Short mmCIF file of N, CA, C and O in Angstrom, two decimals:
data_model
loop_
_atom_site.label_atom_id
_atom_site.label_comp_id
_atom_site.label_asym_id
_atom_site.label_seq_id
_atom_site.Cartn_x
_atom_site.Cartn_y
_atom_site.Cartn_z
N MET A 13 -26.88 -25.06 92.51
CA MET A 13 -27.36 -23.96 91.71
C MET A 13 -28.18 -23.06 92.62
O MET A 13 -29.09 -23.53 93.28
N GLU A 14 -27.83 -21.82 92.69
CA GLU A 14 -28.54 -20.87 93.53
C GLU A 14 -29.69 -20.24 92.76
O GLU A 14 -29.59 -19.97 91.57
N ALA A 15 -30.79 -20.00 93.46
CA ALA A 15 -31.97 -19.39 92.84
C ALA A 15 -31.66 -17.95 92.43
O ALA A 15 -30.93 -17.23 93.11
N ARG A 16 -32.21 -17.54 91.33
CA ARG A 16 -32.04 -16.17 90.84
C ARG A 16 -33.40 -15.51 90.72
O ARG A 16 -34.41 -16.18 90.52
N ARG A 17 -33.41 -14.21 90.82
CA ARG A 17 -34.65 -13.46 90.80
C ARG A 17 -35.45 -13.71 89.52
O ARG A 17 -36.66 -13.89 89.54
N ARG A 18 -34.76 -13.78 88.39
CA ARG A 18 -35.47 -13.95 87.12
C ARG A 18 -36.09 -15.33 86.98
O ARG A 18 -36.85 -15.58 86.06
N TRP A 19 -35.74 -16.27 87.87
CA TRP A 19 -36.29 -17.62 87.80
C TRP A 19 -37.56 -17.79 88.64
O TRP A 19 -38.16 -18.86 88.62
N ARG A 20 -37.96 -16.75 89.39
CA ARG A 20 -39.14 -16.89 90.25
C ARG A 20 -40.35 -17.33 89.44
O ARG A 20 -40.67 -16.77 88.39
N GLY A 21 -41.00 -18.35 89.94
CA GLY A 21 -42.17 -18.89 89.26
C GLY A 21 -41.84 -19.85 88.14
O GLY A 21 -42.72 -20.47 87.56
N LYS A 22 -40.55 -20.00 87.81
CA LYS A 22 -40.13 -20.88 86.73
C LYS A 22 -39.15 -21.94 87.23
O LYS A 22 -38.41 -22.53 86.44
N GLU A 23 -39.13 -22.22 88.54
CA GLU A 23 -38.13 -23.12 89.11
C GLU A 23 -38.12 -24.49 88.45
O GLU A 23 -37.08 -25.11 88.29
N ASN A 24 -39.27 -24.99 88.06
CA ASN A 24 -39.34 -26.32 87.45
C ASN A 24 -38.85 -26.34 86.00
O ASN A 24 -38.56 -27.40 85.47
N GLU A 25 -38.76 -25.17 85.37
CA GLU A 25 -38.31 -25.09 83.99
C GLU A 25 -36.80 -24.93 83.86
O GLU A 25 -36.22 -25.26 82.84
N VAL A 26 -36.14 -24.41 84.90
CA VAL A 26 -34.72 -24.12 84.85
C VAL A 26 -33.93 -25.42 84.98
O VAL A 26 -34.09 -26.16 85.94
N ARG A 27 -33.07 -25.69 83.99
CA ARG A 27 -32.24 -26.89 84.01
C ARG A 27 -30.77 -26.56 84.11
O ARG A 27 -29.99 -27.37 84.59
N TYR A 28 -30.36 -25.39 83.63
CA TYR A 28 -28.95 -24.99 83.64
C TYR A 28 -28.85 -23.59 84.21
O TYR A 28 -29.71 -22.75 83.98
N CYS A 29 -27.76 -23.32 84.93
CA CYS A 29 -27.60 -22.00 85.53
C CYS A 29 -27.05 -20.98 84.54
O CYS A 29 -27.21 -19.78 84.74
N SER A 30 -26.41 -21.44 83.47
CA SER A 30 -25.83 -20.51 82.50
C SER A 30 -25.64 -21.19 81.15
O SER A 30 -25.79 -22.40 81.02
N LYS A 31 -25.27 -20.39 80.15
CA LYS A 31 -24.98 -20.95 78.83
C LYS A 31 -23.77 -21.86 78.89
O LYS A 31 -23.71 -22.87 78.20
N ARG A 32 -22.80 -21.51 79.73
CA ARG A 32 -21.61 -22.34 79.87
C ARG A 32 -21.97 -23.73 80.40
O ARG A 32 -21.47 -24.73 79.91
N CYS A 33 -22.83 -23.78 81.39
CA CYS A 33 -23.26 -25.08 81.93
C CYS A 33 -24.03 -25.88 80.88
O CYS A 33 -23.89 -27.09 80.78
N ARG A 34 -24.84 -25.19 80.11
CA ARG A 34 -25.63 -25.87 79.09
C ARG A 34 -24.72 -26.49 78.02
O ARG A 34 -24.95 -27.59 77.55
N SER A 35 -23.63 -25.81 77.69
CA SER A 35 -22.75 -26.32 76.65
C SER A 35 -21.74 -27.34 77.18
O SER A 35 -21.09 -28.02 76.40
N ALA A 36 -21.61 -27.45 78.48
CA ALA A 36 -20.63 -28.36 79.07
C ALA A 36 -21.29 -29.66 79.51
O ALA A 36 -21.17 -30.08 80.65
N ARG A 37 -22.00 -30.29 78.62
CA ARG A 37 -22.65 -31.56 78.94
C ARG A 37 -21.60 -32.63 79.15
O ARG A 37 -20.53 -32.59 78.55
N PRO A 38 -21.91 -33.63 79.98
CA PRO A 38 -20.94 -34.70 80.23
C PRO A 38 -20.60 -35.47 78.95
O PRO A 38 -21.48 -35.85 78.19
N ASN A 39 -19.30 -35.69 78.75
CA ASN A 39 -18.87 -36.47 77.59
C ASN A 39 -18.51 -37.89 78.04
O ASN A 39 -18.77 -38.28 79.17
N ARG A 40 -17.89 -38.64 77.18
CA ARG A 40 -17.57 -40.04 77.45
C ARG A 40 -16.65 -40.19 78.68
O ARG A 40 -16.85 -41.08 79.51
N THR A 41 -15.67 -39.32 78.81
CA THR A 41 -14.77 -39.38 79.95
C THR A 41 -15.50 -39.09 81.25
O THR A 41 -15.28 -39.75 82.27
N ASP A 42 -16.38 -38.09 81.23
CA ASP A 42 -17.14 -37.74 82.42
C ASP A 42 -18.02 -38.91 82.86
O ASP A 42 -18.13 -39.20 84.06
N LEU A 43 -18.65 -39.57 81.92
CA LEU A 43 -19.49 -40.71 82.25
C LEU A 43 -18.64 -41.88 82.77
O LEU A 43 -19.06 -42.60 83.68
N ALA A 44 -17.44 -42.04 82.23
CA ALA A 44 -16.53 -43.09 82.72
C ALA A 44 -16.11 -42.80 84.16
O ALA A 44 -15.98 -43.72 84.98
N LEU A 45 -15.91 -41.53 84.47
CA LEU A 45 -15.57 -41.16 85.85
C LEU A 45 -16.71 -41.46 86.80
O LEU A 45 -16.49 -41.98 87.90
N GLU A 46 -17.94 -41.16 86.40
CA GLU A 46 -19.10 -41.48 87.23
C GLU A 46 -19.19 -42.99 87.47
O GLU A 46 -19.39 -43.43 88.60
N GLU A 47 -19.02 -43.76 86.41
CA GLU A 47 -19.07 -45.22 86.54
C GLU A 47 -17.95 -45.73 87.43
O GLU A 47 -18.15 -46.65 88.22
N SER A 48 -16.77 -45.14 87.31
CA SER A 48 -15.64 -45.54 88.12
C SER A 48 -15.89 -45.27 89.60
O SER A 48 -15.59 -46.11 90.46
N ILE A 49 -16.45 -44.12 89.92
CA ILE A 49 -16.77 -43.78 91.31
C ILE A 49 -17.74 -44.82 91.88
O ILE A 49 -17.51 -45.38 92.96
N LEU A 50 -18.80 -45.10 91.15
CA LEU A 50 -19.81 -46.05 91.63
C LEU A 50 -19.25 -47.46 91.73
O LEU A 50 -19.55 -48.19 92.69
N ALA A 51 -18.41 -47.87 90.77
CA ALA A 51 -17.84 -49.22 90.81
C ALA A 51 -16.88 -49.37 91.99
O ALA A 51 -16.90 -50.40 92.67
N LEU A 52 -16.05 -48.37 92.25
CA LEU A 52 -15.13 -48.44 93.38
C LEU A 52 -15.89 -48.53 94.70
O LEU A 52 -15.51 -49.29 95.59
N LEU A 53 -16.94 -47.74 94.82
CA LEU A 53 -17.72 -47.77 96.06
C LEU A 53 -18.50 -49.07 96.22
O LEU A 53 -18.68 -49.56 97.33
N ALA A 54 -18.95 -49.63 95.11
CA ALA A 54 -19.69 -50.90 95.18
C ALA A 54 -18.78 -52.03 95.64
O ALA A 54 -19.25 -52.99 96.27
N GLY A 55 -17.49 -51.93 95.36
CA GLY A 55 -16.55 -52.95 95.76
C GLY A 55 -16.05 -52.82 97.18
O GLY A 55 -15.26 -53.65 97.65
N ARG A 56 -16.49 -51.81 97.88
CA ARG A 56 -16.06 -51.57 99.27
C ARG A 56 -17.18 -51.93 100.24
O ARG A 56 -18.33 -52.11 99.86
N ALA A 57 -16.82 -51.97 101.50
CA ALA A 57 -17.80 -52.26 102.55
C ALA A 57 -18.82 -51.12 102.63
O ALA A 57 -18.55 -49.99 102.22
N ARG A 58 -19.98 -51.43 103.15
CA ARG A 58 -21.02 -50.41 103.29
C ARG A 58 -20.53 -49.29 104.20
O ARG A 58 -19.96 -49.53 105.25
N GLY A 59 -20.69 -48.07 103.76
CA GLY A 59 -20.24 -46.91 104.52
C GLY A 59 -18.80 -46.52 104.27
O GLY A 59 -18.32 -45.52 104.80
N ALA A 60 -18.08 -47.29 103.46
CA ALA A 60 -16.69 -46.97 103.14
C ALA A 60 -16.63 -45.79 102.18
O ALA A 60 -17.60 -45.48 101.49
N THR A 61 -15.49 -45.13 102.14
CA THR A 61 -15.32 -43.96 101.29
C THR A 61 -14.16 -44.16 100.32
O THR A 61 -13.33 -45.04 100.52
N ILE A 62 -14.13 -43.31 99.30
CA ILE A 62 -13.00 -43.27 98.38
C ILE A 62 -12.58 -41.82 98.20
O ILE A 62 -13.36 -40.90 98.45
N CYS A 63 -11.37 -41.66 97.75
CA CYS A 63 -10.87 -40.34 97.36
C CYS A 63 -11.18 -40.16 95.87
O CYS A 63 -11.07 -41.13 95.10
N PRO A 64 -11.58 -38.97 95.43
CA PRO A 64 -11.84 -38.77 94.01
C PRO A 64 -10.65 -39.14 93.11
O PRO A 64 -10.84 -39.57 91.98
N SER A 65 -9.44 -39.03 93.64
CA SER A 65 -8.27 -39.37 92.83
C SER A 65 -8.23 -40.86 92.49
O SER A 65 -7.67 -41.24 91.46
N GLU A 66 -8.83 -41.71 93.32
CA GLU A 66 -8.87 -43.14 93.01
C GLU A 66 -9.67 -43.39 91.74
O GLU A 66 -9.29 -44.22 90.91
N ALA A 67 -10.77 -42.69 91.58
CA ALA A 67 -11.59 -42.83 90.37
C ALA A 67 -10.85 -42.30 89.15
O ALA A 67 -10.90 -42.91 88.08
N ALA A 68 -10.15 -41.19 89.32
CA ALA A 68 -9.37 -40.63 88.20
C ALA A 68 -8.26 -41.59 87.79
O ALA A 68 -8.02 -41.79 86.60
N ARG A 69 -7.62 -42.21 88.77
CA ARG A 69 -6.56 -43.19 88.47
C ARG A 69 -7.11 -44.41 87.75
O ARG A 69 -6.44 -45.00 86.91
N ALA A 70 -8.33 -44.81 88.10
CA ALA A 70 -8.94 -45.97 87.45
C ALA A 70 -9.25 -45.70 85.98
O ALA A 70 -9.15 -46.58 85.14
N VAL A 71 -9.61 -44.46 85.66
CA VAL A 71 -9.95 -44.10 84.28
C VAL A 71 -8.70 -43.84 83.45
O VAL A 71 -8.62 -44.27 82.30
N ALA A 72 -7.73 -43.14 84.01
CA ALA A 72 -6.51 -42.80 83.27
C ALA A 72 -5.29 -42.97 84.18
O ALA A 72 -4.84 -42.00 84.79
N PRO A 73 -4.77 -44.19 84.30
CA PRO A 73 -3.68 -44.45 85.25
C PRO A 73 -2.44 -43.59 85.04
O PRO A 73 -1.77 -43.23 86.00
N ASP A 74 -2.12 -43.24 83.80
CA ASP A 74 -0.91 -42.47 83.53
C ASP A 74 -1.12 -40.97 83.50
O ASP A 74 -0.17 -40.20 83.63
N ALA A 75 -2.36 -40.53 83.32
CA ALA A 75 -2.65 -39.09 83.22
C ALA A 75 -3.88 -38.75 84.05
O ALA A 75 -4.86 -38.20 83.56
N TRP A 76 -3.83 -39.06 85.34
CA TRP A 76 -5.00 -38.88 86.19
C TRP A 76 -5.10 -37.48 86.78
O TRP A 76 -6.20 -37.00 87.06
N ARG A 77 -4.00 -36.79 86.98
CA ARG A 77 -4.06 -35.47 87.63
C ARG A 77 -4.92 -34.45 86.88
O ARG A 77 -5.68 -33.73 87.51
N PRO A 78 -4.85 -34.36 85.55
CA PRO A 78 -5.72 -33.40 84.86
C PRO A 78 -7.21 -33.74 85.00
O PRO A 78 -8.06 -32.89 84.75
N LEU A 79 -7.53 -34.96 85.42
CA LEU A 79 -8.93 -35.36 85.56
C LEU A 79 -9.52 -35.08 86.94
O LEU A 79 -10.70 -35.34 87.15
N LEU A 80 -8.75 -34.54 87.86
CA LEU A 80 -9.25 -34.38 89.22
C LEU A 80 -10.47 -33.46 89.30
O LEU A 80 -11.45 -33.79 89.97
N GLU A 81 -10.44 -32.33 88.65
CA GLU A 81 -11.60 -31.43 88.71
C GLU A 81 -12.80 -32.05 88.02
O GLU A 81 -13.93 -31.91 88.48
N ARG A 82 -12.58 -32.74 86.91
CA ARG A 82 -13.69 -33.41 86.23
C ARG A 82 -14.26 -34.52 87.10
O ARG A 82 -15.46 -34.79 87.06
N THR A 83 -13.41 -35.16 87.91
CA THR A 83 -13.89 -36.20 88.83
C THR A 83 -14.77 -35.58 89.91
O THR A 83 -15.81 -36.13 90.26
N ARG A 84 -14.36 -34.42 90.41
CA ARG A 84 -15.22 -33.73 91.39
C ARG A 84 -16.55 -33.31 90.76
O ARG A 84 -17.58 -33.38 91.40
N CYS A 85 -16.51 -32.89 89.50
CA CYS A 85 -17.76 -32.53 88.81
C CYS A 85 -18.64 -33.76 88.65
O CYS A 85 -19.87 -33.69 88.83
N ALA A 86 -18.05 -34.90 88.32
CA ALA A 86 -18.81 -36.14 88.20
C ALA A 86 -19.42 -36.49 89.54
O ALA A 86 -20.59 -36.91 89.62
N ALA A 87 -18.67 -36.31 90.61
CA ALA A 87 -19.18 -36.57 91.95
C ALA A 87 -20.35 -35.63 92.28
O ALA A 87 -21.36 -36.06 92.85
N ARG A 88 -20.22 -34.36 91.89
CA ARG A 88 -21.31 -33.41 92.16
C ARG A 88 -22.58 -33.80 91.41
O ARG A 88 -23.69 -33.65 91.93
N ARG A 89 -22.44 -34.32 90.18
CA ARG A 89 -23.62 -34.78 89.45
C ARG A 89 -24.27 -35.96 90.17
O ARG A 89 -25.50 -36.03 90.27
N LEU A 90 -23.47 -36.87 90.69
CA LEU A 90 -24.00 -38.02 91.41
C LEU A 90 -24.64 -37.60 92.74
O LEU A 90 -25.63 -38.18 93.18
N ILE A 91 -24.07 -36.58 93.36
CA ILE A 91 -24.65 -36.05 94.59
C ILE A 91 -26.00 -35.42 94.30
O ILE A 91 -26.98 -35.63 95.02
N ALA A 92 -26.07 -34.65 93.21
CA ALA A 92 -27.35 -34.03 92.82
C ALA A 92 -28.41 -35.08 92.49
O ALA A 92 -29.59 -34.85 92.71
N ALA A 93 -27.97 -36.23 91.99
CA ALA A 93 -28.89 -37.32 91.67
C ALA A 93 -29.28 -38.11 92.92
O ALA A 93 -30.11 -39.02 92.84
N GLY A 94 -28.66 -37.80 94.05
CA GLY A 94 -29.01 -38.47 95.30
C GLY A 94 -28.29 -39.79 95.52
O GLY A 94 -28.73 -40.60 96.33
N ARG A 95 -27.18 -40.01 94.86
CA ARG A 95 -26.49 -41.30 94.97
C ARG A 95 -25.26 -41.27 95.87
O ARG A 95 -24.84 -42.31 96.35
N LEU A 96 -24.68 -40.09 96.09
CA LEU A 96 -23.44 -39.97 96.87
C LEU A 96 -23.56 -38.91 97.94
O LEU A 96 -24.41 -38.03 97.88
N ASP A 97 -22.62 -38.98 98.90
CA ASP A 97 -22.38 -37.91 99.87
C ASP A 97 -20.92 -37.52 99.75
O ASP A 97 -20.07 -38.37 99.46
N MET A 98 -20.62 -36.24 99.95
CA MET A 98 -19.25 -35.76 99.98
C MET A 98 -18.92 -35.44 101.43
O MET A 98 -19.69 -34.76 102.11
N LEU A 99 -17.77 -35.94 101.90
CA LEU A 99 -17.38 -35.78 103.29
C LEU A 99 -16.05 -35.09 103.43
O LEU A 99 -15.16 -35.25 102.60
N GLN A 100 -15.94 -34.32 104.51
CA GLN A 100 -14.66 -33.76 104.94
C GLN A 100 -14.60 -33.96 106.44
O GLN A 100 -15.54 -33.61 107.16
N ARG A 101 -13.50 -34.57 106.88
CA ARG A 101 -13.32 -34.86 108.31
C ARG A 101 -14.51 -35.65 108.88
O ARG A 101 -14.93 -35.42 110.00
N GLY A 102 -15.06 -36.53 108.07
CA GLY A 102 -16.14 -37.40 108.52
C GLY A 102 -17.52 -36.77 108.51
O GLY A 102 -18.50 -37.42 108.85
N GLN A 103 -17.63 -35.51 108.12
CA GLN A 103 -18.91 -34.80 108.10
C GLN A 103 -19.34 -34.53 106.67
O GLN A 103 -18.51 -34.19 105.83
N ILE A 104 -20.64 -34.66 106.40
CA ILE A 104 -21.16 -34.36 105.07
C ILE A 104 -21.06 -32.86 104.83
O ILE A 104 -21.41 -32.06 105.70
N VAL A 105 -20.54 -32.49 103.67
CA VAL A 105 -20.37 -31.08 103.32
C VAL A 105 -21.11 -30.78 102.02
O VAL A 105 -21.46 -31.68 101.25
N ASP A 106 -21.36 -29.50 101.79
CA ASP A 106 -21.97 -29.05 100.55
C ASP A 106 -20.95 -29.20 99.43
O ASP A 106 -19.85 -28.62 99.50
N ALA A 107 -21.29 -29.97 98.42
CA ALA A 107 -20.34 -30.27 97.35
C ALA A 107 -19.92 -29.04 96.56
O ALA A 107 -18.81 -28.97 96.05
N SER A 108 -20.79 -28.05 96.45
CA SER A 108 -20.47 -26.87 95.65
C SER A 108 -19.51 -25.92 96.37
O SER A 108 -18.88 -25.08 95.73
N SER A 109 -19.39 -26.03 97.68
CA SER A 109 -18.51 -25.11 98.41
C SER A 109 -17.35 -25.81 99.10
O SER A 109 -16.57 -25.15 99.77
N ALA A 110 -17.21 -27.11 98.96
CA ALA A 110 -16.13 -27.84 99.62
C ALA A 110 -14.78 -27.49 99.01
O ALA A 110 -14.63 -27.47 97.79
N ARG A 111 -13.83 -27.21 99.85
CA ARG A 111 -12.46 -26.91 99.42
C ARG A 111 -11.53 -27.90 100.10
O ARG A 111 -11.75 -28.28 101.24
N GLY A 112 -10.47 -28.29 99.43
CA GLY A 112 -9.51 -29.19 100.03
C GLY A 112 -9.88 -30.65 99.85
O GLY A 112 -10.73 -31.00 99.04
N PRO A 113 -9.22 -31.54 100.61
CA PRO A 113 -9.43 -32.97 100.44
C PRO A 113 -10.84 -33.40 100.85
O PRO A 113 -11.36 -32.95 101.87
N VAL A 114 -11.43 -34.23 100.02
CA VAL A 114 -12.78 -34.74 100.29
C VAL A 114 -12.78 -36.25 100.09
O VAL A 114 -11.89 -36.81 99.46
N ARG A 115 -13.80 -36.89 100.62
CA ARG A 115 -14.02 -38.31 100.43
C ARG A 115 -15.44 -38.47 99.90
O ARG A 115 -16.31 -37.63 100.13
N LEU A 116 -15.67 -39.56 99.18
CA LEU A 116 -16.99 -39.83 98.60
C LEU A 116 -17.54 -41.13 99.19
O LEU A 116 -16.79 -42.09 99.38
N ARG A 117 -18.85 -41.14 99.45
CA ARG A 117 -19.50 -42.30 100.05
C ARG A 117 -20.87 -42.47 99.42
O ARG A 117 -21.54 -41.48 99.09
N LEU A 118 -21.28 -43.73 99.23
CA LEU A 118 -22.63 -43.97 98.75
C LEU A 118 -23.62 -43.46 99.78
O LEU A 118 -23.42 -43.63 100.98
N ARG A 119 -24.68 -42.85 99.32
CA ARG A 119 -25.70 -42.33 100.22
C ARG A 119 -26.45 -43.49 100.85
O ARG A 119 -26.81 -44.44 100.18
N THR A 120 -26.63 -43.41 102.15
CA THR A 120 -27.33 -44.49 102.86
C THR A 120 -28.79 -44.21 103.00
O THR A 120 -29.24 -43.11 102.95
#
């Protein structure tokens, strides 16, 4: 979330960047995706990574492709909470601007 001029002096009060974000609270599927990401990573060696599609497949094996963007959103929430890192080519990247294939890793 980028700082806006109208938020100056109110940074601690701002929780959502827009009305759309406020209305798009995580639902049951989003929470299942977060749990799936964490469970897959917990079952791997320390420092191992997963592809977001693995978490989507774990939640909906037959209809995982429509969940890919929601899986990335779930990953971004976990990154904001300080639990994950998003990687591209082995380097940590900014989750909000990453394009293309990414990997997820528990934060060390």
